[in-house]
Short mmCIF file of N, CA and C in Angstrom, two decimals:
data_model
loop_
_atom_site.label_atom_id
_atom_site.label_comp_id
_atom_site.label_asym_id
_atom_site.label_seq_id
_atom_site.Cartn_x
_atom_site.Cartn_y
_atom_site.Cartn_z
N ALA A 493 8.89 1.49 -8.08
CA ALA A 493 8.14 2.55 -8.73
C ALA A 493 8.53 3.92 -8.17
N ALA A 494 8.78 3.99 -6.87
CA ALA A 494 9.17 5.27 -6.27
C ALA A 494 10.50 5.75 -6.84
N GLN A 495 11.42 4.82 -6.98
CA GLN A 495 12.73 5.18 -7.54
C GLN A 495 12.58 5.66 -8.98
N LYS A 496 11.76 4.97 -9.74
CA LYS A 496 11.58 5.32 -11.15
C LYS A 496 10.82 6.64 -11.32
N LYS A 497 9.78 6.84 -10.54
CA LYS A 497 8.92 8.02 -10.69
C LYS A 497 9.50 9.27 -10.02
N PHE A 498 10.04 9.11 -8.81
CA PHE A 498 10.48 10.26 -8.02
C PHE A 498 11.99 10.32 -7.79
N ASN A 499 12.72 9.32 -8.30
CA ASN A 499 14.17 9.23 -8.14
C ASN A 499 14.59 9.18 -6.66
N THR A 500 13.77 8.51 -5.86
CA THR A 500 14.07 8.34 -4.43
C THR A 500 13.29 7.15 -3.89
N ASN A 501 13.77 6.59 -2.81
CA ASN A 501 13.04 5.53 -2.11
C ASN A 501 12.44 6.05 -0.81
N ASP A 502 12.53 7.35 -0.59
CA ASP A 502 11.99 7.98 0.61
C ASP A 502 10.72 8.74 0.23
N LEU A 503 9.59 8.21 0.59
CA LEU A 503 8.31 8.84 0.22
C LEU A 503 7.64 9.52 1.41
N ARG A 504 8.41 9.88 2.42
CA ARG A 504 7.82 10.61 3.55
C ARG A 504 7.16 11.88 3.03
N GLY A 505 5.96 12.16 3.55
CA GLY A 505 5.21 13.33 3.13
C GLY A 505 4.33 13.10 1.92
N LYS A 506 4.34 11.89 1.38
CA LYS A 506 3.51 11.55 0.23
C LYS A 506 2.35 10.66 0.69
N VAL A 507 1.25 10.70 -0.06
CA VAL A 507 0.10 9.84 0.20
C VAL A 507 -0.09 8.95 -1.02
N PHE A 508 -0.16 7.65 -0.79
CA PHE A 508 -0.36 6.67 -1.85
C PHE A 508 -1.79 6.14 -1.73
N VAL A 509 -2.57 6.27 -2.80
CA VAL A 509 -3.96 5.81 -2.80
C VAL A 509 -4.10 4.71 -3.85
N SER A 510 -4.69 3.59 -3.45
CA SER A 510 -4.88 2.47 -4.36
C SER A 510 -6.20 1.79 -4.04
N SER A 511 -6.72 1.08 -5.02
CA SER A 511 -7.98 0.37 -4.80
C SER A 511 -7.72 -1.13 -4.81
N GLY A 512 -8.17 -1.79 -3.78
CA GLY A 512 -8.14 -3.24 -3.72
C GLY A 512 -6.83 -3.85 -3.28
N LEU A 513 -6.94 -4.83 -2.40
CA LEU A 513 -5.78 -5.59 -1.97
C LEU A 513 -5.51 -6.74 -2.92
N GLY A 514 -6.56 -7.24 -3.56
CA GLY A 514 -6.42 -8.27 -4.59
C GLY A 514 -5.44 -9.37 -4.23
N GLY A 515 -4.68 -9.80 -5.22
CA GLY A 515 -3.72 -10.88 -5.02
C GLY A 515 -2.36 -10.40 -4.58
N MET A 516 -2.26 -9.15 -4.17
CA MET A 516 -0.97 -8.58 -3.77
C MET A 516 -0.54 -9.04 -2.38
N SER A 517 -1.37 -9.78 -1.70
CA SER A 517 -1.07 -10.29 -0.35
C SER A 517 -0.71 -9.19 0.63
N GLY A 518 -1.30 -8.03 0.46
CA GLY A 518 -1.03 -6.94 1.38
C GLY A 518 0.31 -6.26 1.13
N ALA A 519 0.90 -6.46 -0.03
CA ALA A 519 2.21 -5.88 -0.33
C ALA A 519 2.17 -4.36 -0.43
N GLN A 520 1.07 -3.80 -0.89
CA GLN A 520 0.99 -2.35 -1.04
C GLN A 520 1.08 -1.64 0.31
N PRO A 521 0.29 -2.02 1.31
CA PRO A 521 0.43 -1.36 2.61
C PRO A 521 1.82 -1.55 3.21
N LYS A 522 2.40 -2.72 3.04
CA LYS A 522 3.74 -2.97 3.57
C LYS A 522 4.77 -2.08 2.88
N ALA A 523 4.65 -1.93 1.56
CA ALA A 523 5.56 -1.06 0.82
C ALA A 523 5.44 0.38 1.30
N CYS A 524 4.23 0.82 1.56
CA CYS A 524 4.03 2.18 2.09
C CYS A 524 4.74 2.34 3.42
N GLN A 525 4.63 1.35 4.26
CA GLN A 525 5.27 1.39 5.57
C GLN A 525 6.79 1.46 5.41
N LEU A 526 7.34 0.66 4.53
CA LEU A 526 8.79 0.63 4.33
C LEU A 526 9.32 1.94 3.74
N LEU A 527 8.53 2.57 2.87
CA LEU A 527 8.97 3.80 2.19
C LEU A 527 8.61 5.06 2.95
N GLY A 528 7.83 4.92 4.03
CA GLY A 528 7.53 6.06 4.88
C GLY A 528 6.35 6.91 4.45
N CYS A 529 5.58 6.45 3.47
CA CYS A 529 4.44 7.25 3.03
C CYS A 529 3.15 6.78 3.73
N VAL A 530 2.11 7.54 3.55
CA VAL A 530 0.79 7.18 4.06
C VAL A 530 0.09 6.38 2.97
N GLY A 531 -0.39 5.21 3.30
CA GLY A 531 -1.09 4.37 2.32
C GLY A 531 -2.57 4.31 2.61
N VAL A 532 -3.38 4.62 1.61
CA VAL A 532 -4.83 4.50 1.71
C VAL A 532 -5.24 3.47 0.67
N ILE A 533 -5.61 2.28 1.15
CA ILE A 533 -5.97 1.18 0.26
C ILE A 533 -7.44 0.87 0.47
N ALA A 534 -8.25 1.11 -0.54
CA ALA A 534 -9.70 0.88 -0.44
C ALA A 534 -10.03 -0.52 -0.96
N GLU A 535 -10.64 -1.32 -0.11
CA GLU A 535 -11.04 -2.68 -0.48
C GLU A 535 -12.54 -2.82 -0.26
N VAL A 536 -13.28 -3.24 -1.29
CA VAL A 536 -14.73 -3.37 -1.18
C VAL A 536 -15.15 -4.76 -0.70
N SER A 537 -14.27 -5.73 -0.79
CA SER A 537 -14.58 -7.09 -0.35
C SER A 537 -14.25 -7.23 1.14
N GLU A 538 -15.29 -7.41 1.96
CA GLU A 538 -15.07 -7.57 3.39
C GLU A 538 -14.20 -8.78 3.67
N GLU A 539 -14.41 -9.85 2.92
CA GLU A 539 -13.62 -11.07 3.11
C GLU A 539 -12.13 -10.82 2.85
N ALA A 540 -11.82 -10.13 1.78
CA ALA A 540 -10.42 -9.83 1.45
C ALA A 540 -9.80 -8.92 2.50
N ALA A 541 -10.55 -7.93 2.96
CA ALA A 541 -10.05 -7.00 3.97
C ALA A 541 -9.76 -7.73 5.28
N ARG A 542 -10.68 -8.59 5.69
CA ARG A 542 -10.47 -9.35 6.94
C ARG A 542 -9.27 -10.29 6.83
N LYS A 543 -9.14 -10.93 5.66
CA LYS A 543 -8.02 -11.86 5.45
C LYS A 543 -6.69 -11.13 5.61
N ARG A 544 -6.56 -9.96 4.98
CA ARG A 544 -5.31 -9.19 5.07
C ARG A 544 -5.09 -8.65 6.48
N TYR A 545 -6.16 -8.23 7.12
CA TYR A 545 -6.07 -7.71 8.49
C TYR A 545 -5.55 -8.79 9.44
N ASN A 546 -6.05 -10.01 9.26
CA ASN A 546 -5.68 -11.12 10.14
C ASN A 546 -4.28 -11.65 9.86
N GLN A 547 -3.71 -11.31 8.74
CA GLN A 547 -2.35 -11.77 8.44
C GLN A 547 -1.42 -10.98 9.27
#
């Protein structure tokens, strides 16, 4: 998506905001880490948040 939207894979200096970890298995935070951006992922399910944290 970064390549398509911004024509780059370097997202340093950008903030990515998303809601829910859902079935993504924590892929969104990992993608943020790989691309260098700040990821803010809001999860309302304590169980889902703990599961991803413990992975």
